Structures are given as structure tokens and as C-alpha cells.
PDB file of C-alpha atoms in Angstrom:
ATOM      1  CA  MET A   1     129.607  34.606  76.418  1.00  0.00           C
ATOM      2  CA  ASP A   2     127.535  37.754  75.907  1.00  0.00           C
ATOM      3  CA  ALA A   3     127.711  40.008  78.963  1.00  0.00           C
ATOM      4  CA  THR A   4     123.955  40.456  78.959  1.00  0.00           C
ATOM      5  CA  HIS A   5     123.337  36.750  79.533  1.00  0.00           C
ATOM      6  CA  ASP A   6     125.364  36.845  82.751  1.00  0.00           C
ATOM      7  CA  VAL A   7     122.792  39.065  84.442  1.00  0.00           C
ATOM      8  CA  GLN A   8     119.751  38.224  82.365  1.00  0.00           C
ATOM      9  CA  GLY A   9     118.087  36.042  84.962  1.00  0.00           C
ATOM     10  CA  LEU A  10     118.958  38.513  87.739  1.00  0.00           C
ATOM     11  CA  LEU A  11     117.414  41.593  86.131  1.00  0.00           C
ATOM     12  CA  SER A  12     114.342  43.429  87.421  1.00  0.00           C
ATOM     13  CA  VAL A  13     112.626  45.888  85.076  1.00  0.00           C
ATOM     14  CA  ILE A  14     110.469  48.494  86.822  1.00  0.00           C
ATOM     15  CA  ILE A  15     107.914  50.566  84.929  1.00  0.00           C
ATOM     16  CA  PRO A  16     105.753  53.207  86.654  1.00  0.00           C
ATOM     17  CA  THR A  17     102.354  53.885  85.123  1.00  0.00           C
ATOM     18  CA  HIS A  18      98.811  54.931  86.035  1.00  0.00           C
ATOM     19  CA  ASP A  19      95.428  53.272  85.833  1.00  0.00           C
ATOM     20  CA  GLN A  20      94.414  55.050  82.595  1.00  0.00           C
ATOM     21  CA  ALA A  21      97.549  54.194  80.613  1.00  0.00           C
ATOM     22  CA  ARG A  22      96.949  52.421  77.304  1.00  0.00           C
ATOM     23  CA  ASN A  23     100.449  51.602  76.099  1.00  0.00           C
ATOM     24  CA  VAL A  24     101.854  49.689  79.087  1.00  0.00           C
ATOM     25  CA  GLU A  25     100.918  46.258  77.761  1.00  0.00           C
ATOM     26  CA  ARG A  26     102.670  46.985  74.471  1.00  0.00           C
ATOM     27  CA  LEU A  27     105.707  48.349  76.310  1.00  0.00           C
ATOM     28  CA  VAL A  28     105.940  45.282  78.561  1.00  0.00           C
ATOM     29  CA  HIS A  29     105.888  42.966  75.554  1.00  0.00           C
ATOM     30  CA  ALA A  30     108.528  45.075  73.800  1.00  0.00           C
ATOM     31  CA  VAL A  31     110.795  45.052  76.856  1.00  0.00           C
ATOM     32  CA  LYS A  32     110.405  41.289  77.259  1.00  0.00           C
ATOM     33  CA  GLN A  33     111.694  40.879  73.721  1.00  0.00           C
ATOM     34  CA  VAL A  34     114.853  42.769  74.714  1.00  0.00           C
ATOM     35  CA  THR A  35     115.220  41.285  78.209  1.00  0.00           C
ATOM     36  CA  PRO A  36     113.756  37.740  78.116  1.00  0.00           C
ATOM     37  CA  GLY A  37     113.577  36.109  81.509  1.00  0.00           C
ATOM     38  CA  ALA A  38     113.736  39.377  83.417  1.00  0.00           C
ATOM     39  CA  GLU A  39     111.449  40.119  86.345  1.00  0.00           C
ATOM     40  CA  MET A  40     108.832  42.605  85.127  1.00  0.00           C
ATOM     41  CA  ILE A  41     107.325  44.948  87.720  1.00  0.00           C
ATOM     42  CA  VAL A  42     104.635  47.471  86.819  1.00  0.00           C
ATOM     43  CA  VAL A  43     103.722  49.957  89.558  1.00  0.00           C
ATOM     44  CA  CYS A  44     100.317  51.420  88.732  1.00  0.00           C
ATOM     45  CA  ALA A  45      99.200  54.656  90.389  1.00  0.00           C
ATOM     46  CA  GLY A  46      95.478  54.770  91.011  1.00  0.00           C
ATOM     47  CA  LEU A  47      94.976  51.006  90.773  1.00  0.00           C
ATOM     48  CA  GLN A  48      92.716  49.680  93.483  1.00  0.00           C
ATOM     49  CA  PRO A  49      94.832  47.531  95.850  1.00  0.00           C
ATOM     50  CA  HIS A  50      92.167  44.812  96.044  1.00  0.00           C
ATOM     51  CA  ALA A  51      91.113  44.873  92.404  1.00  0.00           C
ATOM     52  CA  ASP A  52      90.389  41.336  91.224  1.00  0.00           C
ATOM     53  CA  ASP A  53      91.663  41.670  87.678  1.00  0.00           C
ATOM     54  CA  VAL A  54      93.627  38.523  86.945  1.00  0.00           C
ATOM     55  CA  SER A  55      93.770  39.332  83.228  1.00  0.00           C
ATOM     56  CA  VAL A  56      96.116  42.230  83.887  1.00  0.00           C
ATOM     57  CA  SER A  57      98.987  40.133  85.214  1.00  0.00           C
ATOM     58  CA  CYS A  58      98.276  37.273  82.794  1.00  0.00           C
ATOM     59  CA  VAL A  59      98.235  39.436  79.672  1.00  0.00           C
ATOM     60  CA  TRP A  60     101.132  41.630  80.655  1.00  0.00           C
ATOM     61  CA  GLY A  61     103.194  38.814  82.123  1.00  0.00           C
ATOM     62  CA  ALA A  62     104.320  41.182  84.869  1.00  0.00           C
ATOM     63  CA  LYS A  63     103.903  41.707  88.595  1.00  0.00           C
ATOM     64  CA  VAL A  64     101.462  44.601  88.991  1.00  0.00           C
ATOM     65  CA  ILE A  65     101.671  46.632  92.204  1.00  0.00           C
ATOM     66  CA  ALA A  66      99.121  49.226  93.234  1.00  0.00           C
ATOM     67  CA  ALA A  67     100.154  52.724  94.308  1.00  0.00           C
ATOM     68  CA  GLU A  68      98.301  55.789  95.527  1.00  0.00           C
ATOM     69  CA  ASN A  69      96.351  57.768  92.979  1.00  0.00           C
ATOM     70  CA  ASN A  70      98.577  60.856  93.265  1.00  0.00           C
ATOM     71  CA  ALA A  71     101.878  58.953  93.321  1.00  0.00           C
ATOM     72  CA  SER A  72     104.627  60.381  91.125  1.00  0.00           C
ATOM     73  CA  SER A  73     106.861  58.378  88.821  1.00  0.00           C
ATOM     74  CA  SER A  74     109.747  58.486  91.331  1.00  0.00           C
ATOM     75  CA  GLU A  75     107.487  57.243  94.133  1.00  0.00           C
ATOM     76  CA  CYS A  76     106.332  54.388  91.919  1.00  0.00           C
ATOM     77  CA  ARG A  77     109.956  53.509  91.161  1.00  0.00           C
ATOM     78  CA  ALA A  78     110.721  53.396  94.883  1.00  0.00           C
ATOM     79  CA  ILE A  79     107.803  51.010  95.422  1.00  0.00           C
ATOM     80  CA  GLY A  80     108.981  48.829  92.557  1.00  0.00           C
ATOM     81  CA  ALA A  81     112.546  48.802  93.910  1.00  0.00           C
ATOM     82  CA  LYS A  82     111.251  47.595  97.279  1.00  0.00           C
ATOM     83  CA  HIS A  83     109.598  44.557  95.652  1.00  0.00           C
ATOM     84  CA  ALA A  84     112.377  43.825  93.138  1.00  0.00           C
ATOM     85  CA  THR A  85     114.443  40.688  93.663  1.00  0.00           C
ATOM     86  CA  GLY A  86     117.036  41.125  90.897  1.00  0.00           C
ATOM     87  CA  SER A  87     120.660  42.035  91.419  1.00  0.00           C
ATOM     88  CA  VAL A  88     120.301  44.700  88.708  1.00  0.00           C
ATOM     89  CA  LEU A  89     117.333  47.067  88.485  1.00  0.00           C
ATOM     90  CA  LEU A  90     116.416  48.735  85.188  1.00  0.00           C
ATOM     91  CA  PHE A  91     113.991  51.646  85.510  1.00  0.00           C
ATOM     92  CA  LEU A  92     112.018  52.573  82.397  1.00  0.00           C
ATOM     93  CA  ASP A  93     109.443  55.189  81.535  1.00  0.00           C
ATOM     94  CA  GLU A  94     105.938  54.227  80.472  1.00  0.00           C
ATOM     95  CA  ARG A  95     106.278  56.317  77.311  1.00  0.00           C
ATOM     96  CA  ASN A  96     109.507  54.876  75.947  1.00  0.00           C
ATOM     97  CA  GLY A  97     111.533  51.723  75.973  1.00  0.00           C
ATOM     98  CA  LEU A  98     115.125  50.708  75.413  1.00  0.00           C
ATOM     99  CA  SER A  99     116.557  49.258  72.215  1.00  0.00           C
ATOM    100  CA  ARG A 100     118.464  45.990  72.242  1.00  0.00           C
ATOM    101  CA  ALA A 101     121.731  47.690  71.269  1.00  0.00           C
ATOM    102  CA  CYS A 102     121.351  50.343  73.963  1.00  0.00           C
ATOM    103  CA  TYR A 103     120.403  47.702  76.546  1.00  0.00           C
ATOM    104  CA  LYS A 104     123.519  45.658  75.803  1.00  0.00           C
ATOM    105  CA  LYS A 105     125.690  48.767  76.041  1.00  0.00           C
ATOM    106  CA  TRP A 106     124.206  49.756  79.388  1.00  0.00           C
ATOM    107  CA  MET A 107     124.472  46.250  80.827  1.00  0.00           C
ATOM    108  CA  ALA A 108     128.102  46.133  79.703  1.00  0.00           C
ATOM    109  CA  LYS A 109     128.695  49.147  81.953  1.00  0.00           C
ATOM    110  CA  VAL A 110     127.249  47.190  84.859  1.00  0.00           C
ATOM    111  CA  GLN A 111     129.580  44.313  84.032  1.00  0.00           C
ATOM    112  CA  GLN A 112     132.494  46.788  84.078  1.00  0.00           C
ATOM    113  CA  GLY A 113     131.700  47.614  87.715  1.00  0.00           C
ATOM    114  CA  TYR A 114     129.490  50.688  87.530  1.00  0.00           C
ATOM    115  CA  ASP A 115     126.853  50.838  90.247  1.00  0.00           C
ATOM    116  CA  VAL A 116     124.676  53.521  88.644  1.00  0.00           C
ATOM    117  CA  VAL A 117     124.095  54.164  84.935  1.00  0.00           C
ATOM    118  CA  MET A 118     122.125  57.276  84.031  1.00  0.00           C
ATOM    119  CA  CYS A 119     120.866  58.646  80.744  1.00  0.00           C
ATOM    120  CA  ALA A 120     123.327  61.213  79.390  1.00  0.00           C
ATOM    121  CA  ASP A 121     121.956  64.545  78.250  1.00  0.00           C
ATOM    122  CA  ASP A 122     123.471  67.006  75.778  1.00  0.00           C
ATOM    123  CA  PHE A 123     122.993  69.958  78.128  1.00  0.00           C
ATOM    124  CA  GLY A 124     124.247  73.200  76.603  1.00  0.00           C
ATOM    125  CA  GLN A 125     124.483  71.699  73.091  1.00  0.00           C
ATOM    126  CA  ALA A 126     120.844  71.841  72.112  1.00  0.00           C
ATOM    127  CA  LYS A 127     119.633  74.510  69.720  1.00  0.00           C
ATOM    128  CA  THR A 128     116.902  75.615  72.104  1.00  0.00           C
ATOM    129  CA  ARG A 129     117.638  77.077  75.513  1.00  0.00           C
ATOM    130  CA  PRO A 130     117.434  74.479  78.319  1.00  0.00           C
ATOM    131  CA  GLY A 131     114.493  74.809  80.667  1.00  0.00           C
ATOM    132  CA  SER A 132     114.681  75.658  84.346  1.00  0.00           C
ATOM    133  CA  VAL A 133     114.328  72.007  85.390  1.00  0.00           C
ATOM    134  CA  ARG A 134     117.370  70.969  83.352  1.00  0.00           C
ATOM    135  CA  TYR A 135     119.291  73.882  84.869  1.00  0.00           C
ATOM    136  CA  ALA A 136     118.416  72.502  88.306  1.00  0.00           C
ATOM    137  CA  PHE A 137     119.724  69.059  87.315  1.00  0.00           C
ATOM    138  CA  SER A 138     122.923  70.559  85.907  1.00  0.00           C
ATOM    139  CA  PHE A 139     123.489  72.813  88.926  1.00  0.00           C
ATOM    140  CA  LEU A 140     123.250  69.884  91.330  1.00  0.00           C
ATOM    141  CA  ASN A 141     125.737  67.883  89.257  1.00  0.00           C
ATOM    142  CA  GLN A 142     128.205  70.771  89.325  1.00  0.00           C
ATOM    143  CA  LEU A 143     127.911  71.034  93.102  1.00  0.00           C
ATOM    144  CA  LEU A 144     128.565  67.307  93.289  1.00  0.00           C
ATOM    145  CA  GLY A 145     131.781  67.823  91.338  1.00  0.00           C
ATOM    146  CA  HIS A 146     130.512  65.962  88.271  1.00  0.00           C
ATOM    147  CA  ARG A 147     130.030  68.645  85.690  1.00  0.00           C
ATOM    148  CA  GLN A 148     130.472  66.009  82.983  1.00  0.00           C
ATOM    149  CA  PHE A 149     127.057  64.604  83.922  1.00  0.00           C
ATOM    150  CA  GLY A 150     125.404  67.637  82.331  1.00  0.00           C
ATOM    151  CA  SER A 151     121.726  67.553  83.248  1.00  0.00           C
ATOM    152  CA  ALA A 152     121.604  63.794  83.837  1.00  0.00           C
ATOM    153  CA  SER A 153     119.379  62.883  86.756  1.00  0.00           C
ATOM    154  CA  LEU A 154     117.759  59.930  88.502  1.00  0.00           C
ATOM    155  CA  GLU A 155     114.548  61.853  87.922  1.00  0.00           C
ATOM    156  CA  LYS A 156     114.666  60.761  84.291  1.00  0.00           C
ATOM    157  CA  ALA A 157     114.369  57.192  83.011  1.00  0.00           C
ATOM    158  CA  PRO A 158     115.917  55.011  81.826  1.00  0.00           C
ATOM    159  CA  PHE A 159     118.557  54.393  84.474  1.00  0.00           C
ATOM    160  CA  ILE A 160     120.119  51.371  86.161  1.00  0.00           C
ATOM    161  CA  LEU A 161     121.003  50.583  89.764  1.00  0.00           C
ATOM    162  CA  ASN A 162     122.701  47.423  90.925  1.00  0.00           C
ATOM    163  CA  ARG A 163     121.848  45.804  94.246  1.00  0.00           C
ATOM    164  CA  LYS A 164     124.857  47.416  95.921  1.00  0.00           C
ATOM    165  CA  ALA A 165     123.660  50.891  94.929  1.00  0.00           C
ATOM    166  CA  LEU A 166     120.103  50.173  96.052  1.00  0.00           C
ATOM    167  CA  GLU A 167     121.238  48.934  99.459  1.00  0.00           C
ATOM    168  CA  THR A 168     123.652  51.857  99.837  1.00  0.00           C
ATOM    169  CA  ILE A 169     121.184  54.655  99.165  1.00  0.00           C
ATOM    170  CA  GLY A 170     118.040  52.774 100.256  1.00  0.00           C
ATOM    171  CA  PHE A 171     114.886  52.353  98.180  1.00  0.00           C
ATOM    172  CA  ARG A 172     113.157  55.128 100.152  1.00  0.00           C
ATOM    173  CA  ALA A 173     115.685  57.643  98.808  1.00  0.00           C
ATOM    174  CA  LEU A 174     114.286  57.044  95.313  1.00  0.00           C
ATOM    175  CA  HIS A 175     111.214  58.995  96.403  1.00  0.00           C
ATOM    176  CA  ILE A 176     113.457  62.058  96.007  1.00  0.00           C
ATOM    177  CA  PRO A 177     115.847  61.301  93.109  1.00  0.00           C
ATOM    178  CA  ALA A 178     118.016  64.365  93.781  1.00  0.00           C
ATOM    179  CA  VAL A 179     118.686  63.135  97.328  1.00  0.00           C
ATOM    180  CA  ALA A 180     119.361  59.633  96.011  1.00  0.00           C
ATOM    181  CA  LEU A 181     121.992  61.001  93.612  1.00  0.00           C
ATOM    182  CA  VAL A 182     123.687  62.989  96.388  1.00  0.00           C
ATOM    183  CA  LYS A 183     123.827  59.867  98.546  1.00  0.00           C
ATOM    184  CA  ALA A 184     125.255  57.845  95.654  1.00  0.00           C
ATOM    185  CA  VAL A 185     128.061  60.354  95.092  1.00  0.00           C
ATOM    186  CA  LYS A 186     128.824  60.819  98.798  1.00  0.00           C
ATOM    187  CA  LYS A 187     129.024  57.047  99.288  1.00  0.00           C
ATOM    188  CA  GLY A 188     131.524  56.768  96.442  1.00  0.00           C
ATOM    189  CA  LEU A 189     129.407  54.668  94.078  1.00  0.00           C
ATOM    190  CA  ALA A 190     130.694  54.293  90.519  1.00  0.00           C
ATOM    191  CA  ILE A 191     128.412  56.333  88.240  1.00  0.00           C
ATOM    192  CA  SER A 192     128.340  56.444  84.455  1.00  0.00           C
ATOM    193  CA  CYS A 193     126.245  58.436  82.002  1.00  0.00           C
ATOM    194  CA  GLU A 194     125.398  56.748  78.720  1.00  0.00           C
ATOM    195  CA  PRO A 195     123.535  58.206  75.735  1.00  0.00           C
ATOM    196  CA  ILE A 196     120.253  56.857  74.447  1.00  0.00           C
ATOM    197  CA  GLU A 197     118.865  57.163  70.947  1.00  0.00           C
ATOM    198  CA  ARG A 198     116.738  60.238  70.423  1.00  0.00           C
ATOM    199  CA  SER A 199     114.154  58.096  68.651  1.00  0.00           C
ATOM    200  CA  ALA A 200     113.571  56.176  71.891  1.00  0.00           C
ATOM    201  CA  ARG A 201     113.178  59.239  74.072  1.00  0.00           C
ATOM    202  CA  LYS A 202     109.832  60.596  72.928  1.00  0.00           C
ATOM    203  CA  GLN A 203     107.842  57.873  71.244  1.00  0.00           C
ATOM    204  CA  LEU A 204     104.697  59.037  73.023  1.00  0.00           C
ATOM    205  CA  PRO A 205     103.581  62.293  74.648  1.00  0.00           C
ATOM    206  CA  PRO A 206     104.731  62.580  78.272  1.00  0.00           C
ATOM    207  CA  SER A 207     102.287  61.395  80.884  1.00  0.00           C
ATOM    208  CA  GLN A 208     101.023  64.181  83.105  1.00  0.00           C
ATOM    209  CA  ALA A 209      99.483  61.765  85.622  1.00  0.00           C
ATOM    210  CA  LEU A 210     102.896  60.865  87.086  1.00  0.00           C
ATOM    211  CA  ALA A 211     104.657  64.182  86.503  1.00  0.00           C
ATOM    212  CA  LYS A 212     105.836  66.415  89.358  1.00  0.00           C
ATOM    213  CA  PRO A 213     105.178  70.154  89.454  1.00  0.00           C
ATOM    214  CA  LYS A 214     108.269  72.281  88.927  1.00  0.00           C
ATOM    215  CA  SER A 215     107.921  73.711  92.415  1.00  0.00           C
ATOM    216  CA  VAL A 216     108.229  70.201  93.881  1.00  0.00           C
ATOM    217  CA  LEU A 217     111.303  69.452  91.764  1.00  0.00           C
ATOM    218  CA  PHE A 218     112.995  72.665  92.887  1.00  0.00           C
ATOM    219  CA  GLU A 219     112.101  71.996  96.526  1.00  0.00           C
ATOM    220  CA  GLU A 220     113.589  68.496  96.278  1.00  0.00           C
ATOM    221  CA  HIS A 221     116.802  69.842  94.745  1.00  0.00           C
ATOM    222  CA  ALA A 222     117.044  72.472  97.468  1.00  0.00           C
ATOM    223  CA  ARG A 223     116.758  69.688 100.030  1.00  0.00           C
ATOM    224  CA  ALA A 224     119.475  67.700  98.247  1.00  0.00           C
ATOM    225  CA  ILE A 225     121.782  70.728  98.121  1.00  0.00           C
ATOM    226  CA  TYR A 226     121.216  71.392 101.819  1.00  0.00           C
ATOM    227  CA  MET A 227     122.118  67.786 102.600  1.00  0.00           C
ATOM    228  CA  LEU A 228     125.215  68.078 100.427  1.00  0.00           C
ATOM    229  CA  LEU A 229     126.399  71.196 102.244  1.00  0.00           C
ATOM    230  CA  GLN A 230     126.058  69.618 105.680  1.00  0.00           C
ATOM    231  CA  ASP A 231     129.510  68.108 105.266  1.00  0.00           C
ATOM    232  CA  LYS A 232     131.014  71.365 104.040  1.00  0.00           C
ATOM    233  CA  ASN A 233     131.551  74.850 105.443  1.00  0.00           C
ATOM    234  CA  GLU A 234     129.542  77.958 104.633  1.00  0.00           C
ATOM    235  CA  ARG A 235     131.552  78.459 101.430  1.00  0.00           C
ATOM    236  CA  GLY A 236     130.837  74.919 100.213  1.00  0.00           C
ATOM    237  CA  ALA A 237     134.432  73.825 100.896  1.00  0.00           C
ATOM    238  CA  MET A 238     135.690  76.427  98.438  1.00  0.00           C
ATOM    239  CA  PRO A 239     138.938  78.247  99.382  1.00  0.00           C
ATOM    240  CA  ASP A 240     138.617  81.601 101.098  1.00  0.00           C
ATOM    241  CA  GLY A 241     141.752  83.122  99.607  1.00  0.00           C
ATOM    242  CA  GLU A 242     143.844  85.300 101.912  1.00  0.00           C
ATOM    243  CA  ARG A 243     140.880  86.802 103.699  1.00  0.00           C
ATOM    244  CA  HIS A 244     141.004  87.251 107.477  1.00  0.00           C
ATOM    245  CA  ARG A 245     137.316  87.470 108.277  1.00  0.00           C
ATOM    246  CA  ILE A 246     137.929  87.532 112.022  1.00  0.00           C
ATOM    247  CA  LEU A 247     139.040  91.175 111.659  1.00  0.00           C
ATOM    248  CA  ALA A 248     135.582  92.065 110.427  1.00  0.00           C
ATOM    249  CA  GLN A 249     134.300  91.421 113.949  1.00  0.00           C
ATOM    250  CA  GLU A 250     136.644  94.031 115.481  1.00  0.00           C
ATOM    251  CA  THR A 251     134.858  97.313 116.085  1.00  0.00           C
ATOM    252  CA  GLY A 252     136.687 100.256 114.585  1.00  0.00           C
ATOM    253  CA  LEU A 253     139.238  98.135 112.731  1.00  0.00           C
ATOM    254  CA  LEU A 254     137.126  97.142 109.724  1.00  0.00           C
ATOM    255  CA  HIS A 255     139.114  98.029 106.638  1.00  0.00           C
ATOM    256  CA  LEU A 256     138.953  96.544 103.155  1.00  0.00           C
ATOM    257  CA  ARG A 257     142.690  95.916 102.999  1.00  0.00           C
ATOM    258  CA  SER A 258     142.703  94.557 106.528  1.00  0.00           C
ATOM    259  CA  VAL A 259     139.991  91.997 105.802  1.00  0.00           C
ATOM    260  CA  PHE A 260     141.596  90.825 102.572  1.00  0.00           C
ATOM    261  CA  TYR A 261     145.323  91.212 103.215  1.00  0.00           C
ATOM    262  CA  GLN A 262     145.652  92.133 106.884  1.00  0.00           C
ATOM    263  CA  GLU A 263     147.908  95.069 105.932  1.00  0.00           C
ATOM    264  CA  SER A 264     148.602  98.037 108.147  1.00  0.00           C
ATOM    265  CA  ASP A 265     148.753 101.656 107.040  1.00  0.00           C
ATOM    266  CA  ASP A 266     152.553 101.738 107.073  1.00  0.00           C
ATOM    267  CA  LYS A 267     152.638  99.290 104.131  1.00  0.00           C
ATOM    268  CA  GLU A 268     150.596 101.499 101.820  1.00  0.00           C
ATOM    269  CA  ALA A 269     153.735 102.900 100.192  1.00  0.00           C
ATOM    270  CA  ASP A 270     154.511  99.676  98.313  1.00  0.00           C
ATOM    271  CA  GLY A 271     151.188  97.874  98.397  1.00  0.00           C
ATOM    272  CA  TRP A 272     147.637  98.258  97.220  1.00  0.00           C
ATOM    273  CA  GLY A 273     147.435 101.809  98.596  1.00  0.00           C
ATOM    274  CA  ALA A 274     150.453 102.929  96.558  1.00  0.00           C
ATOM    275  CA  LYS A 275     148.800 101.769  93.349  1.00  0.00           C
ATOM    276  CA  ARG A 276     145.642 103.612  94.262  1.00  0.00           C
ATOM    277  CA  LYS A 277     147.546 106.829  94.998  1.00  0.00           C
ATOM    278  CA  GLU A 278     149.488 106.557  91.747  1.00  0.00           C
ATOM    279  CA  ARG A 279     146.289 106.160  89.780  1.00  0.00           C
ATOM    280  CA  THR A 280     144.744 109.174  91.511  1.00  0.00           C
ATOM    281  CA  LYS A 281     147.862 111.229  90.719  1.00  0.00           C
ATOM    282  CA  ARG A 282     147.677 110.322  87.031  1.00  0.00           C
ATOM    283  CA  ILE A 283     144.026 111.295  86.852  1.00  0.00           C
ATOM    284  CA  ARG A 284     144.792 114.643  88.513  1.00  0.00           C
ATOM    285  CA  LYS A 285     147.632 115.389  86.065  1.00  0.00           C
ATOM    286  CA  ARG A 286     145.454 114.633  83.049  1.00  0.00           C
ATOM    287  CA  ALA A 287     142.791 116.968  84.380  1.00  0.00           C
ATOM    288  CA  GLN A 288     145.355 119.754  84.842  1.00  0.00           C
ATOM    289  CA  ARG A 289     146.670 119.330  81.287  1.00  0.00           C
ATOM    290  CA  ARG A 290     143.165 119.661  79.899  1.00  0.00           C
ATOM    291  CA  LYS A 291     142.715 122.971  81.750  1.00  0.00           C
ATOM    292  CA  ARG A 292     145.961 124.365  80.311  1.00  0.00           C
ATOM    293  CA  ARG A 293     144.991 123.681  76.708  1.00  0.00           C
ATOM    294  CA  PRO A 294     143.917 126.845  74.841  1.00  0.00           C
ATOM    295  CA  HIS A 295     140.300 126.898  73.813  1.00  0.00           C
TER     296      HIS A 295
END
């Protein structure tokens, strides 16, 4: 039996959009062709909560949920996750979909036991220099100890969460994807990064209505990094070498060799001080030879 059929009836597809979007209906129909029988949830920012527009849900064949006018894509995803009933949640972007082949590959990862599947990114391999936002994604992944993730992030769709991952990190954490990723790693969830066809990434221009300012993205990553460091020391759990920093607090005893090696002056003859003296002696001899040369 195809692995996709095992979870087909238990899949929730969540698509954030805004009230002026024109391509959502087409995207919903395209996704339903790939994932027939899945629960379709469209979270629309700016839609009036009490709007009596029955044609929307009938034409789209999806559950439409209203969100605040200034809601971001990640906030809409969190709202959709709260209302989802599937055991697997697939988050898409309003400007691109997912091919059948890519969908089967991603769902196979879920069947293999992965709790989170993110979109892999060829960070550092592109011809153009990565932007500051991608550097922020990559930096967080390195701090998490997953350099192989590149600049993959829960900020970017598509990605998949199973019910276990959603209950572990909580749907509210999806408001800040960087925090959600930190929680997923700290809780030991199985995470995989899978590529997606370039043709499916930018079918339409990016929507600015749901986009976050860079300053907000950086602030969210700073919050995630702070949370990550709460369980580590001031050096981020990195080794401190042979340093004895307690000596730096002793008045009158602060010495470079003392802080690093805790050596006393009587060991200079065969230690770091001896090498320094030998180097000074060589420099002095070369200077004397230059003076003796006839001009």
C-alpha cells in the first residue's frame, strides 16, 4: 500500500492568506488534487469574522477562518494549527504549492518516524550572497547543533508537523517559528530537511500582506537564542580550555599566564616566558648584526 494513503484521511493542510488574495481558490483546488480527502484550512487575515459569504467555503471546499488584519503568515499558521484535527499537519504558502512527487516523498519521511519535516535550503551554495534573514536562520541552526539544516526554518513553508510535534511545542509557539524550532530540538523531536523543486518555490510574487519586517524576524531569533542559552552557561556550553578565570578576581595577581595556565614566575625558564625571551634575544642579535655591517 502507498504510504501516502495511510495518512491521507488524517491530513490537515493549512494555508495562510489575506482578504485581497486572488490565487487561493486555484491553490486549494490544486492541493486537493494532490491530497484528496485532506482537511483544508484557509486562515484569512483581514476577513471579517462575521462575514456571511457562504460561497467562499463552498467554492474553495475548505474551512475558512478569519484572522486579524495585521496577522503574519506564522500567526495564521498557529491559528490554523489550533483548529486542525488531522494527525499530520502540512503548512503551505499562498504563493506556491507542492507537487505530487514531493508530497509523497515528504509523507514518506513522516511514515519513517520524523516529527518535523522542513524545506531544505542550499545555503552557501547559491551564486548570489545570502541575505541577512537567511544568515539569521543559519546561525540559529548552528547554535542548535544542526549545521546540516543550512538556513531551513519553520518561518518558511512548506513544512510538516505531526500531532506529537504540535502537542510537544504547542500551537502558540508557531507564532514565533524560531522559538518553535528551538523547542522542537530541545524536546528531542526527529527533524528532517527535504528539498523542494525550485519551480514550485516562486510561482507567484511573494505576498507582502503577511510578511514580517526584518526587525521583527531578528527580534524573534534573538528571543529564541536567549531561550536556548538558558540551559547553558555564559559560554554556551563551549569548553573554557585551561583558563582559571577565578584568578582574574584577585587584586594584584592578574597576569596573562596566570589566567590561562596558572603558572608562577619560577616556571618561566621552560615555559611560555622562555619562548618569549628567546624570541626577544634573536631579534636583538639580528639588530646588532645589521649595525655591524659596513655601509
